[in-house]
Amino acid sequence: MITPDRIVPTTCPYCGVGCNLELHIKDDFVYKVTSPFDAVVNHGNLCVKGRFGYDFVYNKDRITTPLIRKTAQEPGARTQAFDRDQWHEASWDEALDYAAGRLVEIYRRDGADAMAVYCCAKATNEDNYLLQKLFRALFRSNNVDHCTRLCHAGSVVALQMAIGSSAMSNTAAEVIHSDVFLVTGSNTAETHPIIALQMKAAVANHGAKLIVVDPRRVEMVNWAALWLPEKPGTDVPLFSAMAHVIIKEELYNRDFIERRAEGFAEFVKSMEKFTPAYAESISGVDRNLIVEAARMYATAKNAAIYWALGIPEHSHGTDNAMSLIHLALLTGHIGRQGTGLNPLRGQNNVQGASDSGAMPWHYPGYQRVDDETAARKFEHAWNSEPGSLNRRLGLTTTEIMSAVGPGGVRALHLMGENPMMSEPNLNHTRHKMEQLEFLVAQDLFINESDAYADVFLPAASWAEKEGTFTNTDRRVQRVRKALEPRGQSRADWQIICDLAQRIEKKLSRPQTAFWAYQSPAEVLEEMGRLVPEYAGVKYSRIEKEGLQTPVWDDNHPGTPYLFAETFPSGKGKFHPLEYVPSVEMPDDEYPFILTTGRLLEHWHGGTLTRHSKLDELYPEARIEINPADAARLRIEDGQPVRVSSRRGSIVLRAWVTQRATVGVVFIPMHFVEAAANLLTLDTLDPLAKIPEYKACAVRVVPATKDQLARPEGKVQRGRY
Ligand code: SF4
């Protein structure tokens, strides 16, 4: 029995559930993670990542000294730097001076459009607020984005268009107050395991009925009253057919629509063609199941909708999310406990990074950069001359990458993100990374993207710094420093402030008072003065439990569910929809639809989990393929297969499983040795600019063990 020197309460660094952790520390070493039974988010429960996935902090591959690439790289001829002799270890002064000098040189020569930054959904609110402030206030660039673009951008745009707010409307734990809840595009048991526990309790202990709509037989299907196994990319006809049934059978909430929605008459006309039979012909889902699901959802006292990336990650992701929003507006299942529109956020702080302004079209608090009043407000707050902040919308992540090259983006700053794993069509991304003139990387490890960097700034881990994360249901929670930063690594907020002060000096813009924060608490207070929803969030108020935004002032108790009386846009708006097929449909050459996603044991590009003991639990990629498809192709369980799309090819083992439906295969996104995004499409949703990760056409053929053992080096894991 070990007696800890101290137990430090903090928040999980992985998924958006935001579980409350206790780090048990002996001799400056975390030897155990637990959670208190009275933890407001997770009541003592943790998944495998939260309980065991913390040892990346001590991994031997972690970089704890600033590095500078020895030989300057020519744009177009850049390579990844993996060997020690390609870098030299530098002091912080040397590395920061070098980074600031090159960034300013490029800005002076090519202007704001040449500068871009990827902020980070793993970093704190304070880190993200400061990095977007640096690029906006000093480089006048709105080319500021992060991985929300690659996950829920379609949901955000649709929700903003329909009701004027993109946050999850209700608290996840309220699911026990739902009579019916619909889960779609979400493998909740693996991606949000603690919310899945609450959902299972709602079914088992409270009699709630679950409707799952998903192309895969995910674990939640075992708990479902109805499973609608749709083909990928057919959400609009399926959910519009549910709307059609609700309208035809007059199950809609006439009073709610009259009081709180507009555009109903036009919407009703647009839904006429979406009969259950028409939806069946496109989605493959039995028309009777569609009718039953519509009746079940509409006639419930309280019904909720939960969705994840299977909805927005399409070239028509905004329409998909809109088709779900229509169901809530039709029935009035919103604005009460146990109801609502609930996009489950992926990473630990994707909600907070978005709130903090790590987006190209918005200042913190979703205030548009092209709105004159908002721009003047931030100019005043950031001591910038009137008219100096850029009023043009910036580029999104995938647009930033496409714009790299002469006359476009020349300098990129990556904080914790890894486009060489997360962007679609990675062969294209690699070509663009090679074209950069200057790359700053700020991270714990040299990941696949950081290996292209000119300067590497070693960051402290979440266990080594103070800050806040905002979880999927808008709860702002404390992150606490439990350990001293390893080696020379520093907290991201300190790195950014040090870099900003050097840039200001080189630009001859003496505003240093605005970077001389004494603590992250001061950063959050500045953000609270600019973002009304965070006005009442103070460190002193979230010592024990977080607060759910909006928190309008110092006495406001926070907001468990939204829209009780009205929407931020006033009335909710129906938007007539058309069905637009996915860009690539299966054909003779590429007969399968590939969908990609996450596993319980890993997280995103794998930078953290693949440097933890979780990697031993699930060490290699497998493609899920239905037994009928496998038998036809003479593929056995565990056999190597080659998967090819029009953009690339990978080799990995087959997992012959009923989790996959016939004609649909699934590959997890975490494994560099078989990087799923070598296959995916970079076609974007026209409104949200989110890529089509969830549907592209592929071919699957048997491969050899030799081909599996020698991946063709399309993407390489960073190392030093
Ligand atoms: Fe961490 Fe999410 Fe697991 Fe909770 S459910 S322990 S937040 S990874």
XYZ file of C-alpha atoms and ligand atoms in Angstrom:
728
model
C 0.000 0.000 0.000
C 1.541 3.304 -1.091
C 0.805 6.438 0.883
C 0.680 9.351 -1.561
C 2.642 12.529 -0.923
C -0.326 14.377 -2.364
C -3.531 13.817 -4.346
C -4.230 16.477 -6.946
C -7.745 16.933 -8.399
C -7.842 17.730 -12.112
C -9.706 16.997 -15.369
C -9.107 14.165 -17.842
C -6.946 15.162 -20.840
C -8.722 12.905 -23.352
C -12.363 13.115 -24.341
C -15.032 15.777 -24.089
C -16.860 14.084 -21.217
C -14.420 15.903 -18.920
C -14.232 13.335 -16.122
C -12.916 14.525 -12.766
C -9.629 12.833 -11.842
C -7.426 12.558 -8.781
C -3.724 12.097 -9.490
C -2.002 10.140 -6.703
C 1.623 11.246 -6.463
C 4.610 9.788 -4.660
C 8.133 11.141 -5.142
C 6.919 13.422 -7.971
C 5.544 10.406 -9.832
C 1.887 9.724 -10.665
C 1.362 6.103 -9.646
C -2.432 5.937 -9.720
C -5.501 7.799 -11.012
C -8.882 7.622 -9.326
C -12.046 9.665 -9.299
C -14.161 10.656 -6.277
C -17.636 9.134 -5.995
C -19.134 12.604 -5.671
C -17.505 13.782 -8.938
C -20.205 15.817 -10.622
C -19.459 14.600 -14.160
C -18.587 10.923 -13.717
C -19.476 9.864 -10.150
C -16.221 7.991 -9.674
C -16.323 6.156 -13.013
C -13.423 6.358 -15.442
C -12.727 4.654 -18.751
C -9.445 2.949 -19.600
C -7.920 6.137 -21.024
C -8.621 8.257 -17.964
C -7.538 5.579 -15.511
C -4.433 4.236 -17.238
C -3.499 6.552 -20.101
C -1.473 9.148 -18.161
C 2.030 7.651 -18.453
C 2.825 9.541 -21.672
C 4.014 12.223 -19.248
C 7.093 10.082 -18.508
C 7.626 8.571 -21.956
C 11.292 8.492 -22.995
C 10.454 9.982 -26.417
C 9.153 13.190 -24.858
C 11.097 16.282 -25.925
C 12.026 18.520 -22.997
C 14.597 20.844 -24.603
C 13.977 23.453 -27.321
C 15.288 22.270 -30.691
C 16.320 24.124 -33.834
C 16.785 22.410 -37.161
C 20.450 22.622 -38.143
C 20.077 23.181 -41.842
C 17.588 25.720 -43.178
C 15.125 24.085 -45.584
C 14.106 25.388 -48.968
C 10.329 25.525 -49.555
C 9.460 22.645 -51.837
C 12.427 20.588 -50.702
C 11.584 20.189 -47.034
C 11.954 16.814 -45.410
C 11.059 15.359 -42.057
C 13.818 15.547 -39.437
C 14.031 12.426 -37.328
C 17.683 11.999 -36.452
C 19.383 13.773 -33.605
C 22.036 15.156 -35.908
C 19.379 17.082 -37.874
C 18.549 19.236 -34.806
C 20.546 21.116 -32.254
C 19.454 21.665 -28.673
C 18.893 25.343 -27.947
C 18.199 27.610 -25.002
C 14.685 29.041 -24.694
C 16.028 32.498 -25.574
C 17.685 31.188 -28.721
C 14.643 29.169 -29.845
C 12.104 31.935 -29.142
C 14.259 34.644 -30.728
C 14.719 32.483 -33.796
C 10.993 31.678 -34.080
C 9.954 35.311 -33.531
C 12.561 36.599 -36.000
C 11.552 34.287 -38.850
C 7.805 34.811 -38.282
C 8.220 38.606 -38.315
C 10.460 38.455 -41.386
C 7.819 36.509 -43.331
C 4.987 38.744 -42.067
C 6.855 41.912 -43.081
C 7.601 40.504 -46.513
C 4.311 38.738 -47.381
C 1.711 40.164 -44.988
C -1.076 38.701 -42.873
C -2.264 36.147 -45.431
C 1.101 34.374 -45.265
C 0.647 33.598 -41.548
C -1.416 30.729 -40.107
C -1.850 28.848 -36.853
C -3.462 25.609 -35.715
C -4.599 26.046 -32.106
C -5.339 22.936 -30.082
C -8.392 21.240 -28.589
C -6.131 19.393 -26.123
C -4.745 22.654 -24.722
C -6.491 24.872 -22.170
C -8.887 27.743 -22.790
C -6.155 30.130 -21.703
C -3.582 28.659 -24.135
C -6.015 28.942 -27.029
C -7.192 32.426 -26.151
C -3.593 33.661 -26.116
C -2.491 31.987 -29.343
C -5.424 33.327 -31.373
C -4.792 36.745 -29.803
C -1.162 36.593 -30.893
C -1.992 35.836 -34.526
C -4.900 38.306 -34.692
C -3.404 41.230 -32.775
C 0.225 40.955 -33.928
C 0.055 39.389 -37.403
C -3.454 40.707 -38.256
C -4.301 37.228 -39.481
C -7.564 35.344 -39.021
C -5.992 32.149 -40.406
C -6.647 30.633 -36.991
C -8.335 27.270 -36.632
C -8.131 23.926 -34.856
C -9.490 20.437 -35.118
C -13.098 21.445 -34.462
C -13.058 22.082 -38.220
C -12.386 18.386 -38.711
C -15.067 17.127 -36.348
C -18.188 19.190 -35.564
C -17.960 22.128 -37.980
C -21.104 20.957 -39.812
C -22.990 20.773 -36.508
C -21.764 24.234 -35.478
C -22.842 25.878 -38.733
C -26.250 24.173 -38.817
C -26.999 25.000 -35.185
C -25.938 28.620 -35.688
C -28.170 28.887 -38.774
C -31.169 27.298 -37.066
C -31.072 28.571 -33.481
C -28.029 30.860 -33.160
C -26.047 28.686 -30.735
C -23.783 25.723 -31.428
C -23.229 24.325 -27.950
C -24.713 21.103 -26.620
C -28.116 22.223 -25.313
C -28.404 19.911 -22.311
C -26.248 18.181 -19.707
C -25.286 14.634 -20.693
C -26.346 13.162 -17.351
C -29.898 14.400 -18.013
C -30.406 11.396 -20.271
C -31.999 9.620 -17.298
C -34.849 12.131 -17.640
C -35.483 11.183 -21.288
C -38.281 8.777 -22.228
C -36.719 8.359 -25.662
C -33.276 9.296 -26.939
C -31.795 8.972 -30.395
C -28.065 8.347 -30.852
C -26.639 8.692 -34.346
C -23.184 8.845 -35.891
C -21.722 8.064 -32.475
C -19.977 4.961 -31.174
C -20.673 6.384 -27.721
C -19.473 3.348 -25.764
C -15.952 3.831 -27.165
C -15.710 7.563 -27.792
C -17.627 8.924 -24.760
C -17.656 5.873 -22.472
C -18.937 7.572 -19.333
C -21.850 9.177 -21.194
C -22.549 5.711 -22.612
C -22.744 4.418 -19.013
C -25.342 7.086 -18.239
C -27.263 6.138 -21.394
C -27.237 2.459 -20.443
C -28.510 3.383 -16.968
C -31.312 5.410 -18.584
C -32.414 2.304 -20.503
C -31.835 -0.286 -17.780
C -32.959 1.632 -14.696
C -35.292 4.326 -15.949
C -37.112 2.611 -18.825
C -35.937 4.987 -21.543
C -36.130 3.798 -25.145
C -33.012 4.167 -27.284
C -33.052 4.577 -31.077
C -29.644 4.015 -32.719
C -29.090 5.183 -36.302
C -25.676 4.040 -37.467
C -24.086 2.113 -40.345
C -22.097 0.022 -37.829
C -23.406 -2.386 -35.237
C -21.867 -0.307 -32.438
C -22.143 -1.444 -28.822
C -25.088 0.846 -28.045
C -27.173 -1.208 -30.500
C -27.274 -3.881 -27.761
C -29.244 -1.427 -25.622
C -31.502 -0.109 -28.359
C -35.242 -0.519 -28.860
C -34.644 0.245 -32.560
C -31.536 0.106 -34.751
C -31.684 1.774 -38.153
C -28.575 0.562 -40.054
C -28.319 3.270 -42.686
C -25.763 3.452 -45.475
C -23.105 6.113 -44.761
C -24.074 9.572 -46.013
C -27.851 9.017 -46.139
C -28.846 10.965 -43.034
C -30.792 13.701 -44.827
C -33.305 11.360 -46.491
C -33.614 9.198 -43.376
C -34.202 11.973 -40.823
C -36.286 13.947 -43.315
C -38.472 10.860 -43.742
C -38.964 10.866 -39.963
C -39.995 14.524 -40.282
C -42.326 13.544 -43.150
C -44.061 10.964 -40.929
C -44.334 13.411 -38.017
C -45.973 15.966 -40.326
C -48.280 13.503 -42.124
C -49.480 11.936 -38.880
C -49.796 15.371 -37.250
C -47.509 14.371 -34.401
C -45.802 17.763 -34.441
C -46.084 20.306 -31.625
C -48.273 22.998 -33.162
C -48.052 25.322 -30.181
C -44.238 25.155 -30.026
C -43.901 25.775 -33.770
C -46.243 28.780 -33.658
C -44.468 30.348 -30.709
C -40.838 29.456 -31.336
C -40.165 28.570 -34.986
C -40.453 30.083 -38.442
C -40.368 28.794 -42.007
C -42.697 25.872 -41.235
C -44.973 26.082 -44.297
C -42.086 26.080 -46.763
C -40.376 23.322 -44.819
C -43.507 21.134 -44.938
C -43.516 21.418 -48.744
C -39.842 20.458 -48.940
C -40.461 17.332 -46.850
C -43.207 15.956 -49.114
C -40.853 13.962 -51.321
C -39.076 12.348 -48.356
C -41.486 9.455 -47.967
C -40.295 6.450 -45.928
C -40.224 4.439 -49.168
C -37.955 7.014 -50.829
C -35.691 7.064 -47.757
C -35.560 3.257 -47.753
C -34.434 3.228 -51.388
C -31.470 5.485 -50.526
C -30.536 4.551 -46.957
C -31.316 0.840 -47.081
C -33.337 1.149 -43.847
C -36.706 -0.633 -43.762
C -39.475 1.997 -44.168
C -41.413 0.495 -41.231
C -38.449 1.129 -38.923
C -38.361 4.761 -40.043
C -42.070 5.170 -39.266
C -41.671 3.484 -35.893
C -38.682 5.668 -34.958
C -40.574 8.830 -35.955
C -43.587 7.908 -33.830
C -41.423 6.885 -30.880
C -39.446 10.151 -30.895
C -42.411 12.458 -31.547
C -44.809 10.980 -28.985
C -42.302 10.866 -26.103
C -42.804 13.241 -23.196
C -39.107 14.113 -23.243
C -36.891 13.060 -26.143
C -33.259 13.949 -26.787
C -30.901 13.637 -29.745
C -27.192 12.875 -29.340
C -24.811 12.800 -32.262
C -21.121 12.707 -32.981
C -18.890 12.820 -36.018
C -20.863 10.434 -38.215
C -23.241 13.347 -38.842
C -21.018 16.388 -39.640
C -18.001 14.680 -41.270
C -19.533 14.661 -44.727
C -19.448 16.965 -47.725
C -23.087 17.701 -46.783
C -22.461 17.615 -43.005
C -24.335 20.874 -42.375
C -27.463 19.435 -44.036
C -27.141 16.239 -41.998
C -27.076 18.174 -38.731
C -29.931 20.392 -39.944
C -32.102 17.316 -40.577
C -31.705 16.414 -36.875
C -32.405 19.968 -35.690
C -35.692 19.876 -37.645
C -36.893 16.946 -35.555
C -36.449 18.927 -32.328
C -38.105 22.043 -33.789
C -41.041 19.982 -35.071
C -41.740 18.277 -31.768
C -40.599 20.909 -29.266
C -38.198 18.452 -27.669
C -35.835 21.205 -26.607
C -35.566 23.655 -23.724
C -36.433 21.120 -21.023
C -34.505 18.634 -18.937
C -33.998 15.334 -20.782
C -34.521 16.811 -24.246
C -32.363 18.777 -26.625
C -29.835 18.800 -29.421
C -26.588 17.357 -28.157
C -23.532 17.191 -30.421
C -21.031 15.176 -28.353
C -17.693 16.988 -28.565
C -14.658 14.821 -29.212
C -11.540 16.146 -27.553
C -11.272 17.275 -23.958
C -11.420 20.986 -24.810
C -12.839 21.309 -28.296
C -15.786 23.260 -26.880
C -13.437 25.539 -24.938
C -11.002 26.084 -27.811
C -13.963 27.163 -29.958
C -15.305 29.413 -27.192
C -11.801 30.921 -26.872
C -11.729 32.093 -30.490
C -9.554 29.395 -32.069
C -11.625 29.711 -35.240
C -11.110 31.716 -38.445
C -14.434 33.517 -38.574
C -14.874 34.399 -34.909
C -13.247 36.188 -32.033
C -13.736 34.568 -28.624
C -17.407 34.033 -27.859
C -18.408 33.520 -31.530
C -18.247 37.252 -32.274
C -17.725 37.586 -36.019
C -14.456 39.072 -37.235
C -16.357 40.837 -40.040
C -18.688 42.535 -37.556
C -17.485 46.121 -37.094
C -18.727 46.420 -33.519
C -17.000 43.193 -32.489
C -13.762 44.162 -34.256
C -13.685 47.561 -32.474
C -14.338 45.886 -29.145
C -11.332 43.574 -29.557
C -9.135 46.383 -30.914
C -9.843 48.335 -27.754
C -9.247 45.326 -25.493
C -5.999 44.362 -27.217
C -4.652 47.902 -27.471
C -4.675 47.808 -31.264
C -5.274 50.923 -33.326
C -8.841 51.365 -34.707
C -9.223 49.561 -38.021
C -6.087 47.486 -37.555
C -7.638 44.061 -36.913
C -8.398 42.094 -40.043
C -12.126 42.148 -40.994
C -11.758 39.356 -43.580
C -12.726 35.802 -42.597
C -9.665 33.600 -42.217
C -8.931 30.198 -43.727
C -10.030 26.934 -42.131
C -7.549 24.110 -41.367
C -7.943 22.286 -44.669
C -7.991 25.605 -46.545
C -4.796 26.688 -44.759
C -3.080 23.524 -45.929
C -4.329 23.971 -49.496
C -3.136 27.602 -49.482
C 0.458 26.702 -48.601
C 2.762 27.727 -51.428
C 4.104 30.804 -53.236
C 1.719 33.737 -52.793
C -0.205 31.872 -50.081
C 0.525 30.637 -46.580
C 4.285 30.630 -45.885
C 4.571 30.287 -42.090
C 2.622 27.924 -39.853
C 2.541 27.509 -36.074
C 1.270 24.148 -34.783
C 0.312 23.912 -31.123
C -0.343 20.259 -30.312
C -2.069 19.464 -33.603
C -0.962 16.906 -36.135
C -2.262 17.568 -39.650
C -0.064 14.778 -41.041
C -2.472 12.376 -39.298
C -5.689 14.350 -39.044
C -6.109 16.018 -42.441
C -7.867 14.083 -45.212
C -5.916 12.892 -48.256
C -2.533 12.847 -46.496
C -0.476 12.581 -49.661
C -1.755 16.054 -50.531
C -1.015 17.263 -46.973
C 2.547 15.963 -47.136
C 3.117 17.785 -50.404
C 1.902 20.985 -48.727
C 4.015 20.511 -45.591
C 7.029 20.294 -47.899
C 6.093 23.676 -49.402
C 6.108 25.612 -46.104
C 8.792 28.221 -45.629
C 8.781 28.133 -41.829
C 7.133 25.839 -39.298
C 6.985 26.298 -35.517
C 5.955 23.204 -33.554
C 4.875 23.347 -29.904
C 4.160 19.950 -28.378
C 5.245 17.145 -26.020
C 6.521 14.810 -28.747
C 7.777 15.314 -32.275
C 4.727 14.002 -34.068
C 4.395 13.225 -37.789
C 3.852 16.927 -38.588
C 6.375 18.378 -36.138
C 9.094 16.425 -37.909
C 8.905 19.102 -40.640
C 9.498 21.902 -38.110
C 12.282 24.464 -38.100
C 11.949 25.040 -34.390
C 10.430 22.812 -31.717
C 9.163 24.353 -28.455
C 8.715 21.684 -25.736
C 5.416 22.080 -23.918
C 4.414 21.005 -20.441
C 1.802 18.264 -20.230
C -1.679 18.778 -18.798
C -0.415 17.412 -15.443
C 2.277 20.113 -15.297
C 0.265 23.294 -15.768
C -2.722 25.299 -14.565
C -5.728 26.154 -16.683
C -9.290 25.254 -17.582
C -11.014 22.897 -20.015
C -14.651 23.264 -21.112
C -16.283 19.875 -21.591
C -18.950 18.759 -24.027
C -21.827 20.014 -21.891
C -20.237 23.469 -21.445
C -18.766 22.848 -18.004
C -15.608 24.897 -17.375
C -13.353 22.869 -15.068
C -9.942 23.274 -13.496
C -6.751 21.683 -14.756
C -4.134 21.701 -12.005
C -0.391 21.550 -11.867
C 0.425 18.274 -10.127
C 4.040 17.904 -11.265
C 6.914 20.172 -12.184
C 7.346 20.383 -15.988
C 9.772 17.753 -17.268
C 13.203 19.066 -18.218
C 12.988 22.545 -19.692
C 9.415 22.190 -20.940
C 7.088 25.111 -20.221
C 3.354 25.669 -20.001
C 1.893 26.629 -23.381
C 0.499 29.926 -22.069
C 3.984 30.959 -20.922
C 5.579 29.956 -24.241
C 2.996 32.014 -26.152
C 3.444 35.088 -23.935
C 7.251 34.901 -24.258
C 6.991 34.536 -28.016
C 4.457 37.380 -28.283
C 6.658 39.797 -26.357
C 9.564 39.086 -28.703
C 7.352 39.523 -31.772
C 6.018 42.833 -30.459
C 9.525 44.094 -29.919
C 10.599 43.132 -33.414
C 7.440 44.766 -34.825
C 8.094 47.883 -32.691
C 4.659 47.611 -31.099
C 5.211 48.134 -27.378
C 2.137 46.577 -25.769
C 3.885 44.259 -23.364
C 1.459 44.924 -20.525
C -0.998 42.736 -22.349
C 1.299 39.708 -22.342
C 2.619 40.045 -18.802
C 0.076 37.773 -17.171
C 1.022 36.440 -13.771
C -1.167 33.341 -14.088
C -3.722 31.656 -16.374
C -6.437 32.933 -14.005
C -5.705 36.452 -15.288
C -6.050 35.236 -18.873
C -9.469 33.732 -18.153
C -10.552 36.961 -16.472
C -9.567 38.922 -19.602
C -11.543 36.472 -21.714
C -14.505 36.822 -19.348
C -14.519 40.593 -19.890
C -14.874 39.996 -23.647
C -17.141 36.935 -23.737
C -20.423 37.504 -21.862
C -21.045 33.754 -21.458
C -17.785 33.477 -19.446
C -18.241 36.694 -17.442
C -18.919 34.873 -14.190
C -16.359 32.062 -14.607
C -13.541 32.694 -12.134
C -10.979 30.262 -10.768
C -12.230 30.966 -7.260
C -15.710 29.737 -8.272
C -14.606 26.462 -9.882
C -12.269 25.116 -7.227
C -14.549 22.196 -6.379
C -16.987 21.917 -9.281
C -17.057 23.460 -12.721
C -19.646 25.943 -13.936
C -21.727 25.419 -17.078
C -21.759 28.335 -19.469
C -23.439 30.735 -19.931
C -22.413 32.185 -16.569
C -23.527 35.760 -17.005
C -22.041 37.295 -13.849
C -20.284 36.525 -10.580
C -23.520 35.434 -8.922
C -24.946 33.421 -11.813
C -25.136 29.677 -11.019
C -24.462 28.449 -14.569
C -26.861 26.886 -17.061
C -27.499 23.106 -17.132
C -29.830 23.316 -20.136
C -30.396 26.023 -22.713
C -33.300 27.539 -24.653
C -36.054 27.177 -22.034
C -37.791 30.341 -23.230
C -36.143 31.399 -26.462
C -33.249 30.766 -28.845
C -30.309 33.162 -29.244
C -31.594 33.803 -32.779
C -35.098 34.535 -31.440
C -37.151 31.950 -33.291
C -35.786 28.638 -34.526
C -35.591 28.457 -38.310
C -36.567 25.517 -40.495
C -34.400 25.184 -43.610
C -35.764 23.238 -46.604
C -33.355 20.424 -47.550
C -32.440 18.421 -50.621
C -30.678 15.061 -50.667
C -27.130 15.333 -52.019
C -25.314 11.983 -52.406
C -21.792 11.461 -51.097
C -19.057 12.497 -53.517
C -17.761 8.954 -54.041
C -20.240 6.121 -54.348
C -19.080 2.493 -54.572
C -18.502 1.130 -58.070
C -16.932 -1.945 -59.705
C -13.393 -0.683 -59.114
C -13.897 0.531 -55.518
C -16.892 -1.468 -54.254
C -16.834 -0.694 -50.502
C -17.749 2.440 -48.542
C -15.016 3.278 -46.027
C -15.921 5.014 -42.795
C -13.297 6.032 -40.216
C -13.329 6.812 -36.511
C -11.953 6.187 -33.039
C -11.340 3.274 -30.676
C -11.809 3.075 -26.912
C -8.080 2.634 -26.253
C -6.731 5.423 -28.456
C -7.168 9.066 -29.110
C -7.063 10.926 -32.431
C -3.628 10.978 -34.119
C -2.233 8.871 -31.273
C 0.374 11.408 -30.114
C -0.551 10.737 -26.456
C -2.105 7.264 -26.336
C 0.510 5.657 -28.542
C 3.106 6.970 -26.096
C 1.281 5.355 -23.180
C 0.692 1.789 -22.057
C -2.673 1.935 -23.818
C -0.722 1.120 -26.965
C -0.060 -2.360 -25.583
C -3.815 -2.941 -25.306
C -4.477 -2.103 -28.959
C -1.142 -1.984 -30.780
C -2.122 -2.098 -34.462
C -4.806 -1.004 -36.875
C -7.454 -3.442 -38.080
C -10.115 -3.009 -40.721
C -13.590 -4.125 -39.682
C -15.244 -6.148 -42.458
C -18.511 -8.090 -42.448
C -18.226 -11.933 -42.547
C -20.225 -12.122 -45.803
C -17.873 -9.681 -47.552
C -14.816 -11.422 -46.105
C -16.017 -14.836 -47.290
C -16.623 -13.521 -50.804
C -13.081 -12.072 -50.931
C -11.571 -15.171 -49.233
C -10.263 -13.064 -46.386
C -9.846 -14.635 -42.965
C -9.855 -12.960 -39.583
C -6.385 -11.547 -38.835
C -5.191 -11.827 -42.422
C -3.324 -8.831 -43.948
C -5.323 -6.921 -46.563
C -4.553 -4.009 -48.819
C -7.115 -1.185 -48.803
C -6.931 1.285 -51.684
C -8.846 4.401 -52.637
C -8.286 6.790 -55.532
C -5.805 8.682 -53.293
C -3.703 6.069 -51.577
C -3.235 2.584 -50.241
C -2.481 0.973 -46.860
C -1.929 -2.573 -45.560
C -3.425 -3.748 -42.266
C -5.021 -6.813 -40.684
C -8.670 -7.745 -41.187
C -11.110 -8.045 -38.307
C -14.000 -10.117 -39.610
C -16.918 -8.937 -37.490
C -20.639 -8.304 -37.452
C -19.826 -4.759 -36.266
C -19.429 -3.966 -39.970
C -22.510 -4.108 -42.184
C -22.312 -5.586 -45.683
C -20.558 -3.250 -48.118
C -19.218 -0.930 -45.394
C -15.717 -1.176 -43.848
C -14.294 0.744 -40.892
C -10.678 1.781 -40.157
C -9.580 3.585 -36.954
C -7.730 6.860 -37.431
C -4.946 6.459 -34.836
C -2.272 4.354 -36.535
C 0.507 5.925 -38.548
C 1.555 2.506 -39.877
C -1.810 2.305 -41.672
C -2.963 5.910 -41.730
C -6.657 5.905 -42.635
C -6.432 9.457 -43.927
C -4.219 8.381 -46.807
C -7.508 7.058 -48.219
C -10.049 9.740 -47.272
C -11.413 12.552 -49.420
C -10.586 16.239 -49.029
C -13.873 17.393 -50.552
C -15.381 19.976 -48.193
C -18.874 20.799 -47.031
C -19.517 24.136 -48.814
C -20.720 25.925 -45.656
C -18.757 24.371 -42.790
C -15.608 23.465 -44.779
C -15.456 20.086 -43.042
C -13.996 17.211 -45.091
C -15.814 14.025 -46.096
C -14.101 11.643 -43.628
C -17.046 9.303 -43.228
C -17.631 8.105 -46.772
C -15.284 7.270 -49.614
C -15.025 4.361 -52.019
C -12.312 1.736 -51.443
C -11.140 -1.656 -52.693
C -10.068 -4.450 -50.305
C -7.818 -7.292 -51.488
C -5.733 -9.911 -49.650
C -2.120 -8.909 -48.931
C 0.952 -10.696 -47.617
C 2.596 -10.663 -44.201
C 5.650 -9.218 -45.870
C 3.638 -6.228 -47.128
C 2.198 -5.756 -43.631
C 5.628 -5.820 -42.015
C 7.017 -3.210 -44.394
C 4.540 -0.339 -44.621
C 5.299 1.741 -47.641
C 6.402 4.783 -45.649
C 3.566 7.036 -46.690
C 3.496 8.734 -43.300
C 6.214 8.416 -40.679
C 5.994 8.583 -36.947
C 7.953 11.482 -35.491
C 10.902 10.641 -33.256
C 14.094 12.188 -32.041
Fe -11.388 10.624 -19.818
Fe -13.420 10.606 -21.532
Fe -12.648 8.348 -20.388
Fe -13.846 10.229 -18.959
S -14.773 9.066 -20.623
S -12.046 9.061 -18.351
S -13.069 12.110 -19.929
S -11.442 9.607 -21.827
